[in-house]
Coordinates of C-alpha atoms and ligand atoms in Angstrom, one line a residue:
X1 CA 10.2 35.8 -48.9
X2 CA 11.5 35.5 -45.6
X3 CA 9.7 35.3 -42.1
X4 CA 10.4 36.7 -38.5
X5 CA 8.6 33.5 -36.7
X6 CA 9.0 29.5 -38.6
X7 CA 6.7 26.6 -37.6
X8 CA 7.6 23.6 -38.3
X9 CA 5.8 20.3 -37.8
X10 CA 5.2 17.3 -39.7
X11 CA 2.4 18.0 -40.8
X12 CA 0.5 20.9 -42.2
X13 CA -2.4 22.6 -40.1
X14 CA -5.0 21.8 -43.3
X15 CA -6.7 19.0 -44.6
X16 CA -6.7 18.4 -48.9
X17 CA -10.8 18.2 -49.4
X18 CA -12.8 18.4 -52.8
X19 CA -14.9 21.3 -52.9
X20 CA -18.5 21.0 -53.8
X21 CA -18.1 22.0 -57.4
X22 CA -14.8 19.1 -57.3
X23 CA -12.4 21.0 -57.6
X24 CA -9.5 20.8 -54.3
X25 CA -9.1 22.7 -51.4
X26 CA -8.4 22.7 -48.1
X27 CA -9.8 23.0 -44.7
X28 CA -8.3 24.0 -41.4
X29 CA -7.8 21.0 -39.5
X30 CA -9.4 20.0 -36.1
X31 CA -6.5 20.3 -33.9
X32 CA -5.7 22.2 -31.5
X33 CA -2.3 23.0 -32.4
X34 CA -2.9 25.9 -35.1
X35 CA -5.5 28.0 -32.7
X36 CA -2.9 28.2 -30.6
X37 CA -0.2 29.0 -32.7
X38 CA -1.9 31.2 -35.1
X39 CA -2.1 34.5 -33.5
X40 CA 1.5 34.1 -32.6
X41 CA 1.5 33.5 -36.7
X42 CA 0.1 36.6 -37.4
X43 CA 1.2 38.8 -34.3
X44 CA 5.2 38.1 -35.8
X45 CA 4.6 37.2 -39.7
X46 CA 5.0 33.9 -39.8
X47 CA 4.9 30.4 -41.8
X48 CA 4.2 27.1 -41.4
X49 CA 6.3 24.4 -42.8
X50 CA 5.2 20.9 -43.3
X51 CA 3.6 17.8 -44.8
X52 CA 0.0 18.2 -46.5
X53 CA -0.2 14.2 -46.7
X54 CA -0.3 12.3 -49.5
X55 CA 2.6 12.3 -52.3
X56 CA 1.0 15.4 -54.4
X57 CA 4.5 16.6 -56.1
X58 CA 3.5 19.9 -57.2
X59 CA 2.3 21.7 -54.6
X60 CA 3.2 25.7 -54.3
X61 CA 3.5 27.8 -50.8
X62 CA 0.1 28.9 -50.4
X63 CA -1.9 31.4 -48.2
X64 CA -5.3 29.5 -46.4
X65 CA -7.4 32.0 -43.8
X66 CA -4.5 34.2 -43.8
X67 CA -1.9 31.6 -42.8
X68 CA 0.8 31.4 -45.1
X69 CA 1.9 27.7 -45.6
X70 CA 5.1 26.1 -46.8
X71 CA 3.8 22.5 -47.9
X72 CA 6.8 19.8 -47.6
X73 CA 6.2 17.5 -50.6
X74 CA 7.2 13.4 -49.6
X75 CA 8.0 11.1 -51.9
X76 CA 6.2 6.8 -51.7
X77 CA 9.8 5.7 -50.3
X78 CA 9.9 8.7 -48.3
X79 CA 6.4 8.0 -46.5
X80 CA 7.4 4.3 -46.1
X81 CA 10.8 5.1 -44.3
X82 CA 10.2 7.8 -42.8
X83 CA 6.6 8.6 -41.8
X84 CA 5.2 4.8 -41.5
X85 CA 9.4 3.2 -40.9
X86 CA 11.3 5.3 -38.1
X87 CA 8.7 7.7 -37.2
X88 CA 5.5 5.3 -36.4
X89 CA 7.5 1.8 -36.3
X90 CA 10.8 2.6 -34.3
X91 CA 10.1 6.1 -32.1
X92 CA 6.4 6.0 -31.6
X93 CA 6.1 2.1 -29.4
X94 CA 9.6 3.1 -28.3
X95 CA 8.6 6.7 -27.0
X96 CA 5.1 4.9 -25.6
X97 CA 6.4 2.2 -22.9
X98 CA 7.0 -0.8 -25.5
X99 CA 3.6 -1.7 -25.7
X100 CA 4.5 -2.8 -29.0
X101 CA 7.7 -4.1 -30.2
X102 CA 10.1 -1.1 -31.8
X103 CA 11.9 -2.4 -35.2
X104 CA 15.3 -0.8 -35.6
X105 CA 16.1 -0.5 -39.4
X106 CA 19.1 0.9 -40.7
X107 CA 16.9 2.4 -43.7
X108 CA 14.5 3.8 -42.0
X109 CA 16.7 5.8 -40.2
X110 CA 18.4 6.7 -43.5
X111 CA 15.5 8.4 -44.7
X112 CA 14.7 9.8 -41.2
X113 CA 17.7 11.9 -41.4
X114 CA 17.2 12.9 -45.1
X115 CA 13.9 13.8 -44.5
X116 CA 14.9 15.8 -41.5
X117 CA 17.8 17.8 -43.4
X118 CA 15.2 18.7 -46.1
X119 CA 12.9 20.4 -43.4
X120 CA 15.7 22.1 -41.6
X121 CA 17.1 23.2 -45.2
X122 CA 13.8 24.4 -45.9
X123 CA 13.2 26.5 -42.6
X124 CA 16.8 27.8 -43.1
X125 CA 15.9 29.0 -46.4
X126 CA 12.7 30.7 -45.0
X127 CA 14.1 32.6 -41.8
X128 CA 14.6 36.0 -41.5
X129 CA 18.3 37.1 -40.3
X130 CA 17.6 36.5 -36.3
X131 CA 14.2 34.5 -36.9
X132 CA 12.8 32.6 -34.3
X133 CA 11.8 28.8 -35.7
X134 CA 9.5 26.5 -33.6
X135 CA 10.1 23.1 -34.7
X136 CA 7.3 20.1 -33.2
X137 CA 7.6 16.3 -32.7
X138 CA 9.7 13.4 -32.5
X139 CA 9.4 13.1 -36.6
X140 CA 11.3 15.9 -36.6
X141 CA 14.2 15.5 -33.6
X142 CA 17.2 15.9 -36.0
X143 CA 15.5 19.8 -37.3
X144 CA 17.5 22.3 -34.2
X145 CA 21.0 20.9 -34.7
X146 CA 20.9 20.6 -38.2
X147 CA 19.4 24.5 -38.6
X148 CA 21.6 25.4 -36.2
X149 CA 24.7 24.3 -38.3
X150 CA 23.4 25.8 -41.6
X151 CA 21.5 29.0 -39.1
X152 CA 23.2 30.6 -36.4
X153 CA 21.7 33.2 -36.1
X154 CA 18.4 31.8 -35.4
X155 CA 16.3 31.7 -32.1
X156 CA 15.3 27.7 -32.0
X157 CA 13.0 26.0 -29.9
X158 CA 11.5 22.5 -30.0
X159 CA 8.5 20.8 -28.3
X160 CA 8.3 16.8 -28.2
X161 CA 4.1 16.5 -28.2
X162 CA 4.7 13.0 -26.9
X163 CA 6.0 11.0 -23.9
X164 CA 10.2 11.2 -23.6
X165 CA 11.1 7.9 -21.9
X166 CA 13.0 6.7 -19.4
X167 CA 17.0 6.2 -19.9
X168 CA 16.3 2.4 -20.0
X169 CA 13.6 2.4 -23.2
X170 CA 15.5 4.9 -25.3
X171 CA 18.9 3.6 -24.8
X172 CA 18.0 0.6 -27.1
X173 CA 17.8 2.7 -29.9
X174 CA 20.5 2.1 -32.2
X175 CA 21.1 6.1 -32.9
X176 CA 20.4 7.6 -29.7
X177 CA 23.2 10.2 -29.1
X178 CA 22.5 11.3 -32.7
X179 CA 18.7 12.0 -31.4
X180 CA 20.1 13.8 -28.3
X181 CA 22.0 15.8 -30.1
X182 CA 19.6 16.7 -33.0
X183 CA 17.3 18.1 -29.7
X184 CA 20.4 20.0 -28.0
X185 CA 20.4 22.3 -31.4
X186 CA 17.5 24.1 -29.5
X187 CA 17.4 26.8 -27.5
X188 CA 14.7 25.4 -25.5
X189 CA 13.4 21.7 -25.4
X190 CA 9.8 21.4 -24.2
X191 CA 8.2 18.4 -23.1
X192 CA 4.4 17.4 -22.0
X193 CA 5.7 16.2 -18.4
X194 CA 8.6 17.6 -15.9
X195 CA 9.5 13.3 -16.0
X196 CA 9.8 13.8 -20.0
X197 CA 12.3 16.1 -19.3
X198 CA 14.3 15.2 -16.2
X199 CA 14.2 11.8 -18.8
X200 CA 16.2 13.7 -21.2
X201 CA 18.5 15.9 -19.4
X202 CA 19.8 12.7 -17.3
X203 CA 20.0 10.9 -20.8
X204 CA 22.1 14.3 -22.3
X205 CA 24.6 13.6 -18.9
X206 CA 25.0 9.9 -19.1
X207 CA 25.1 9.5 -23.3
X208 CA 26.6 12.8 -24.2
X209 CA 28.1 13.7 -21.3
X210 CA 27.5 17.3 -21.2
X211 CA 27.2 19.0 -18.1
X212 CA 23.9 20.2 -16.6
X213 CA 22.3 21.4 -13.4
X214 CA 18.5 21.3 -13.0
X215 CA 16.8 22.4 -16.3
X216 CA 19.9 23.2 -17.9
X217 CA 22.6 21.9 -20.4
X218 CA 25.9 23.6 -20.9
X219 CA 27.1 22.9 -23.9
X220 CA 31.2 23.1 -24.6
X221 CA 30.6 26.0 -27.1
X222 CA 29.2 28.1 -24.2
X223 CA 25.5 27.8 -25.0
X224 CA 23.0 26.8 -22.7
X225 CA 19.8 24.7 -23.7
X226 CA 16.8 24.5 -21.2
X227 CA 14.4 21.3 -20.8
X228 CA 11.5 22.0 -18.7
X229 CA 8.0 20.8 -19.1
X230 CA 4.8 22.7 -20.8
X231 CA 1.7 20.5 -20.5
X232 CA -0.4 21.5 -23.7
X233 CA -3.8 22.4 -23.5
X234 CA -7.0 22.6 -25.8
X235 CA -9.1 25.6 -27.1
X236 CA -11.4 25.5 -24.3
X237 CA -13.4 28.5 -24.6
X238 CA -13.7 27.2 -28.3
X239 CA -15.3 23.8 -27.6
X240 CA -17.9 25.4 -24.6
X241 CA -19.1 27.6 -27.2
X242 CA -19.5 25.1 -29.7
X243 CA -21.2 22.8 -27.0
X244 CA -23.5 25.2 -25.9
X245 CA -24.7 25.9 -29.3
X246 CA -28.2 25.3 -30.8
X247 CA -27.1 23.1 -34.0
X248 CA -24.9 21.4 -30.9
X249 CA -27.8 20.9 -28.5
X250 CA -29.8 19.7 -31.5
X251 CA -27.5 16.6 -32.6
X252 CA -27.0 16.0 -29.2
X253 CA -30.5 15.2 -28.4
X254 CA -31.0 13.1 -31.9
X255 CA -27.9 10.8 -30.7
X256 CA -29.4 10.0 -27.8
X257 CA -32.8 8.9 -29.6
X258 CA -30.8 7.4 -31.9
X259 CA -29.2 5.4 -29.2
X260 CA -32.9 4.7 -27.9
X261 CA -32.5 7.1 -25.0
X262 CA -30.5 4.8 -22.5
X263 CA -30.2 5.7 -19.1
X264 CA -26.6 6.1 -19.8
X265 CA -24.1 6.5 -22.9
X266 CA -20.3 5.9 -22.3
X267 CA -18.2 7.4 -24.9
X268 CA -14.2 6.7 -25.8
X269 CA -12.7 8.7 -28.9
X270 CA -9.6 8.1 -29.8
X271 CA -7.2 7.7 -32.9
X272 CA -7.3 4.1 -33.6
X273 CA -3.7 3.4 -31.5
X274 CA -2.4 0.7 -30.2
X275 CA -1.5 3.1 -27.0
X276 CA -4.7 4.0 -26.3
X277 CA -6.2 1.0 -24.6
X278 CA -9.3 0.5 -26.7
X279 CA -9.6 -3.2 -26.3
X280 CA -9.1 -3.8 -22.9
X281 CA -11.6 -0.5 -22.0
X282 CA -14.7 -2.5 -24.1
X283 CA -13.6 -5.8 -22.5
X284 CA -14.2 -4.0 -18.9
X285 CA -17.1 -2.5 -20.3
X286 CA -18.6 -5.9 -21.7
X287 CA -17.8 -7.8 -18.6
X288 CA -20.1 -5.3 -16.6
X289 CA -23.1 -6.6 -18.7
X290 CA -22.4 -10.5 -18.5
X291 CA -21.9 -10.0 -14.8
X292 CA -25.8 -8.2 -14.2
X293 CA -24.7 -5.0 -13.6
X294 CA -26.9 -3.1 -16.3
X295 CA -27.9 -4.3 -19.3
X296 CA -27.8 -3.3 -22.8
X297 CA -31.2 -1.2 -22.4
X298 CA -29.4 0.7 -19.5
X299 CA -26.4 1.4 -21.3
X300 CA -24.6 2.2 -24.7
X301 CA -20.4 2.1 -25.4
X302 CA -19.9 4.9 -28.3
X303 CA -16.5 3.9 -29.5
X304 CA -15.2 6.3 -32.2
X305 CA -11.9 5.0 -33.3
X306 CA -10.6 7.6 -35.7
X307 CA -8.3 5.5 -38.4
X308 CA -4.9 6.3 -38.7
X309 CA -1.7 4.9 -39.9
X310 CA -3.4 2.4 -41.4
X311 CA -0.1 1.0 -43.7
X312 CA 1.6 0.4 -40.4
X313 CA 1.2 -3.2 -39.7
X314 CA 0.4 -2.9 -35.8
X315 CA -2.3 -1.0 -37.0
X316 CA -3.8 -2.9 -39.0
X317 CA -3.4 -5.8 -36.6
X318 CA -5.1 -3.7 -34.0
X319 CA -8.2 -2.6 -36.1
X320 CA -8.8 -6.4 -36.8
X321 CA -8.4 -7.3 -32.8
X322 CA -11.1 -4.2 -32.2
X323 CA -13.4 -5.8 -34.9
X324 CA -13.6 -8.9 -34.1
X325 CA -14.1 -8.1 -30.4
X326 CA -17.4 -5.9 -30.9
X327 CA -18.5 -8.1 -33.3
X328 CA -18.2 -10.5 -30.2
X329 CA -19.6 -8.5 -27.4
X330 CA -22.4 -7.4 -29.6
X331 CA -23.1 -10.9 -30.7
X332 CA -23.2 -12.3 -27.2
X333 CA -24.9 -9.1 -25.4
X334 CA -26.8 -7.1 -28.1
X335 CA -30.5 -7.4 -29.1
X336 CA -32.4 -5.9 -32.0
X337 CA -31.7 -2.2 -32.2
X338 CA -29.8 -2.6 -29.2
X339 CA -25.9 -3.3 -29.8
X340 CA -23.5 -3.1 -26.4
X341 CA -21.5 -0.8 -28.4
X342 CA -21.9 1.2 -31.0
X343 CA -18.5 1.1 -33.4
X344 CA -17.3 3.9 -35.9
X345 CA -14.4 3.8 -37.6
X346 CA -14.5 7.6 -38.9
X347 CA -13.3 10.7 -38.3
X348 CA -15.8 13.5 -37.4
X349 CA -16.0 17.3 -37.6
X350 CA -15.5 19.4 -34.3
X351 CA -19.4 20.0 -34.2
X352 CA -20.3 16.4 -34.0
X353 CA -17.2 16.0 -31.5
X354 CA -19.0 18.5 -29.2
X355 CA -22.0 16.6 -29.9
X356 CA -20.7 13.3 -28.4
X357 CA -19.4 15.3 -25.6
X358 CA -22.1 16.7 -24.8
X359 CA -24.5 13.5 -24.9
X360 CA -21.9 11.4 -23.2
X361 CA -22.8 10.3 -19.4
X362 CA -19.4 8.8 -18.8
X363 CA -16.2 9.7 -21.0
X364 CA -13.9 6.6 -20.9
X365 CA -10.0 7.7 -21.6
X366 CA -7.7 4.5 -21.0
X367 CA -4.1 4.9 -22.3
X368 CA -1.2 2.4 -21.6
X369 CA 0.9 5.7 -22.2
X370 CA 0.0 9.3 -23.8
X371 CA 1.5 12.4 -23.9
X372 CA -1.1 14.6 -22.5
X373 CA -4.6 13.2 -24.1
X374 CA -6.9 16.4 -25.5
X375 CA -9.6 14.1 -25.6
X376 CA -10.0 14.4 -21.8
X377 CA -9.7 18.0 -21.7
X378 CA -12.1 18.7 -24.7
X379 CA -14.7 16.5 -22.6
X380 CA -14.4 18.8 -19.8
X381 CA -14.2 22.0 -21.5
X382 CA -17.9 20.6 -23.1
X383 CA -19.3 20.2 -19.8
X384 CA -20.8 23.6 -19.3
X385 CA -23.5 22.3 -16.6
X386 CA -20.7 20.6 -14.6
X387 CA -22.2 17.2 -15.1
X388 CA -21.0 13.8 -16.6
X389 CA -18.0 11.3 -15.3
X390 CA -15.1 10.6 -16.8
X391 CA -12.7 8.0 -16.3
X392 CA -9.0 8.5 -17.3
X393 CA -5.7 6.5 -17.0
X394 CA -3.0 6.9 -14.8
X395 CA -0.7 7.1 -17.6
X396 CA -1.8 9.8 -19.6
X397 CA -0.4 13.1 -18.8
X398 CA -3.9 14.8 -18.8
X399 CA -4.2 12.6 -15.0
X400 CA -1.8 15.2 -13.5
X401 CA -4.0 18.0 -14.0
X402 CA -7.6 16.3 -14.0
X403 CA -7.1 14.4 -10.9
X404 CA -10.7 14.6 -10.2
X405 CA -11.3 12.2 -12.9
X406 CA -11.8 8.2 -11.8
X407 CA -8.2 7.3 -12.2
X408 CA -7.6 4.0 -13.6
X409 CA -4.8 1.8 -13.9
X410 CA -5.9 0.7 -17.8
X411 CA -3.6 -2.6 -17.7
X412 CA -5.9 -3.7 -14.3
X413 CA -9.4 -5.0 -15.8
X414 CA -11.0 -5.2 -12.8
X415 CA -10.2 -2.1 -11.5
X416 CA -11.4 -0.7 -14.8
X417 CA -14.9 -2.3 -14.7
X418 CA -14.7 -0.9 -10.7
X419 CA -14.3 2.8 -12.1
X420 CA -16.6 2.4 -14.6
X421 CA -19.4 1.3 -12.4
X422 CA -19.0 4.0 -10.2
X423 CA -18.8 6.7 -12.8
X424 CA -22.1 5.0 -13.9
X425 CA -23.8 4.8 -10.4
X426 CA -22.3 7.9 -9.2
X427 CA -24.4 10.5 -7.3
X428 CA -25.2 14.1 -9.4
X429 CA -23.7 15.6 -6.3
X430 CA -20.4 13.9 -6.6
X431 CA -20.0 13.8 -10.5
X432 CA -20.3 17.7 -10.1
X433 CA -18.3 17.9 -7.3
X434 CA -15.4 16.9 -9.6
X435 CA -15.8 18.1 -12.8
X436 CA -16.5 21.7 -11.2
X437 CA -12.6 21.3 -10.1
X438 CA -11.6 19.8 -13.4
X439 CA -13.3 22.6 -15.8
X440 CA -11.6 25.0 -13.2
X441 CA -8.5 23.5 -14.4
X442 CA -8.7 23.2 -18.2
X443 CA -10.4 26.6 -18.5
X444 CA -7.7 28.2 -16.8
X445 CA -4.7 26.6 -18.8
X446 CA -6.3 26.5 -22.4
X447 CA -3.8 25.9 -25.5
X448 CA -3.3 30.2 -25.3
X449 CA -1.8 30.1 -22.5
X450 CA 0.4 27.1 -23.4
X451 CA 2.0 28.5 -26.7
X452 CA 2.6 31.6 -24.7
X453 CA 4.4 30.3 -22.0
X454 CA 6.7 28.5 -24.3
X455 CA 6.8 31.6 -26.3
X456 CA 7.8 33.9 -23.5
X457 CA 10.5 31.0 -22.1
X458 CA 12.0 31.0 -25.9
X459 CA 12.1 34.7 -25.7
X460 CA 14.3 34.5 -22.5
X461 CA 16.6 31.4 -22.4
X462 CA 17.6 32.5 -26.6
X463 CA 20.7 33.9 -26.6
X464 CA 20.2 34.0 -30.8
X465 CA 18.4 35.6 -32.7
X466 CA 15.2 37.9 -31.7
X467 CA 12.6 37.9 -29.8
X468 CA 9.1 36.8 -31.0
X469 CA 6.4 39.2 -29.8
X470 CA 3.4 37.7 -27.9
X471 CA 0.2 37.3 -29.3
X472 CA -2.4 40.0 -28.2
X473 CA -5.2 38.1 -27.8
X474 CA -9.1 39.2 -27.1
Ligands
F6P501 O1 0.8 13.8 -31.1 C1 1.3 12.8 -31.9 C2 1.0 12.9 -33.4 O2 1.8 12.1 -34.1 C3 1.0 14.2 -34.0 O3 2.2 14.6 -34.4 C4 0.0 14.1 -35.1 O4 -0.7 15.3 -35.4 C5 -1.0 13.1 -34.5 O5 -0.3 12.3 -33.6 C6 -1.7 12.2 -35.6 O6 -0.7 11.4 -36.2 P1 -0.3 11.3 -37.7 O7 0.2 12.7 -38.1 O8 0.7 10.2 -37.8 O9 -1.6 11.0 -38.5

């Protein structure tokens, strides 16, 4: 079988869940990602390479909600060096500012590259003749140049969903030119942010040494590869429908009894990281209480930490850190049936996602660094009455866009507990004033328009391969 359009990410766009009569299945997972992508999917016969989690060996290519899917199996040591080593130890605090300390392991990036070639071999074994093949992430840098080598004929184009750094974070990576040159296999190189990309061009000058002008590399062999910037988006029409809905309304309303109707809730979800600013964003929170300015009967933290990487020692350091601290602030500052904050370590279902949003007075988003942050965007696209705060970091890409939001510099407590008591005290008037301006924004560039943008770029800067036909969407 071979396919006119290859996706291919780490990881699969399903979840493995046991059916109610036990047996396994799967189930479409929450992101974003695959309603964007799947139209183009279907629109150009396509597949989806990658990893269904877990170290199942015997898993067959498989069709789910008309998708066809190419799972990648991984093997313990593969998981350890490449998914928990280089991917989440070495790129991930080394691509996010430093905030915690990269390890450089010659192993790791051992099974970094192996892993890589068997996804490129993969894809190359599952392209038509003049296929295009979208290939995602920084676990997967190495993918364009080594299709490309087994593939020329193929259309390739590559989007880093994370920050790129700066010129003086990357170089400390032991293997950076062999990064640099795994991306310049691409046709096109999209990043979250036009800095992510002027990051890496200058980088492909100064390391490589390859010409380039603007957007552009030229390449010796005569091709050209474009960097340029595609901030990604969310299914917004997707998450006001499912906000608006009855089921919706109704969870909404028992989550603020639950919470014993406060006068307001905060909310922060995030995937339990390190980069996300978690601790110091309760700290701010806690300090508001102790100093008199409302009081645990006034207001209720909701801090979903979704768990996550949890072999990965920083992790686990971090999840200790964020227990021990609530169990502090909600020794000090709770009272019976009235905690500060309220802590789950869980993952949720989009419905009760949209719930949160929906009951949530004040949407707390504090990155040290982040790509773009959905978790913004979602809040927004949930607030169909134009009502409710939220507070975002400077440093996550979503601030370029939402710049209605209370801006915070997350490493500065004090302006953090500033922002946070003015999202709290803030008139109606002004809280609708800007999120009017911000649902403007996300409705307007929604994850649609996203995939088709890079889609249409791919289509022109490719000098291989053909062109991959838009989606036709409703
Ligand atoms: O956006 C960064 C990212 O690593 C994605 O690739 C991934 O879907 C998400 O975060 C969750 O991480 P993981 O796949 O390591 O669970």
């Amino acid at each position: 079988m071979s396919y006119d359009l290859v996706i291919v990410a780490n990881r699969l766009p399903v979840d493995r869940v046991v059916l109610p009569d036990g047996s396994k299945g799967w189930r479409t997972s929450p992101g974003g990602l695959v309603t964007a992508i799947e139209p183009v999917m279907r629109a150009n016969h396509g597949v989806w390479i990658g990893w269904p989690g877990g170290t199942d060996q015997d898993l067959q290519p498989f069709e789910h909600d008309g998708l066809e899917l190419f799972p990648m199996t991984m093997s313990a040591d593969e998981i350890e060096g490449f998914y928990e080593g280089f991917s989440n130890g070495t790129l991930w605090p080394l691509y996010h500012d430093l905030i915690a300390k990269p390890e450089f392991h010659r192993e790791w990036w051992d099974s970094y590259v192996a892993v890589n070639q068997r996804f490129a071999e993969t894809a190359a074994s599952l392209a038509a003749e003049g296929a295009t093949v979208w290939v995602h992430d920084y676990q997967l840098q190495l993918v364009p140049q080594m299709l490309r080598d087994l593939r020329p004929d193929l259309r390739i184009g590559f989007y880093l969903h994370i920050p790129f750094p700066p010129g003086e974070l990357f170089q400390q990576l032991p293997w950076r030119r062999q990064v640099l040159e795994g991306l310049l296999g691409a046709d096109l190189v999209g990043f979250q942010m036009p800095g992510g990309a002027q990051n890496f061009v200058r980088l492909v000058r100064q390391r490589v040494g390859h010409k380039t002008h603007r957007d552009l590399v030229y390449l010796p062999d005569g091709r050209t590869v474009r960097a340029r910037a595609f901030p990604i988006s969310i299914d917004a029409g997707g998450f006001e429908e499912l906000a608006r809905s009855e089921p919706v309304a109704q969870r909404s309303a028992e989550i603020r009894e639950a919470l014993g109707n406060p006068r307001k809730i905060f909310l922060g979800i995030d995937r339990l990281d390190y980069t996300k600013g978690i601790y110091a964003r309760l700290r701010a929170f806690s300090e508001l209480i102790k100093d008199g300015h409302f009081d645990v009967e006034d207001a209720v933290f909701v801090q979903v930490a979704v768990p996550s990487r949890e072999q990965v020692e920083q992790y686990r350091i971090l999840r200790d850190e964020i227990d021990r601290l609530v169990g502090r602030i909600n020794g000090d500052l709770g009272r019976i049936g009235r905690p500060a904050i309220s802590y789950l370590h869980s993952s949720y279902p989009r419905e009760e996602m949209a719930a949160l949003y929906r009951t949530a007075d004040v949407m707390v988003v504090t990155p040290y660094r982040d790509g773009m942050n959905l978790v913004a965007k979602e809040y927004v696209a949930c607030r169909f009455n134009d009502d409710g705060a939220l507070v975002l970091s400077e440093f996550a890409g979503a601030a370029d866009e939402l710049r209605q939001a209370w801006l915070v510099n997350p490493y500065d407590i004090n302006g953090m507990k500033s922002a946070l008591l003015e999202a709290y005290q803030a008139e109606d008037k002004e809280t609708r004033r800007r999120m009017k301006a911000m649902r403007r924004t996300v409705t307007q560039h929604d994850v649609a328009a996203w995939a088709d943008s890079f889609m249409t770029e791919l289509s022109d800067v490719g000098t291989h391969g053909k062109a991959v036909r838009p989606a036709h969407r409703s």
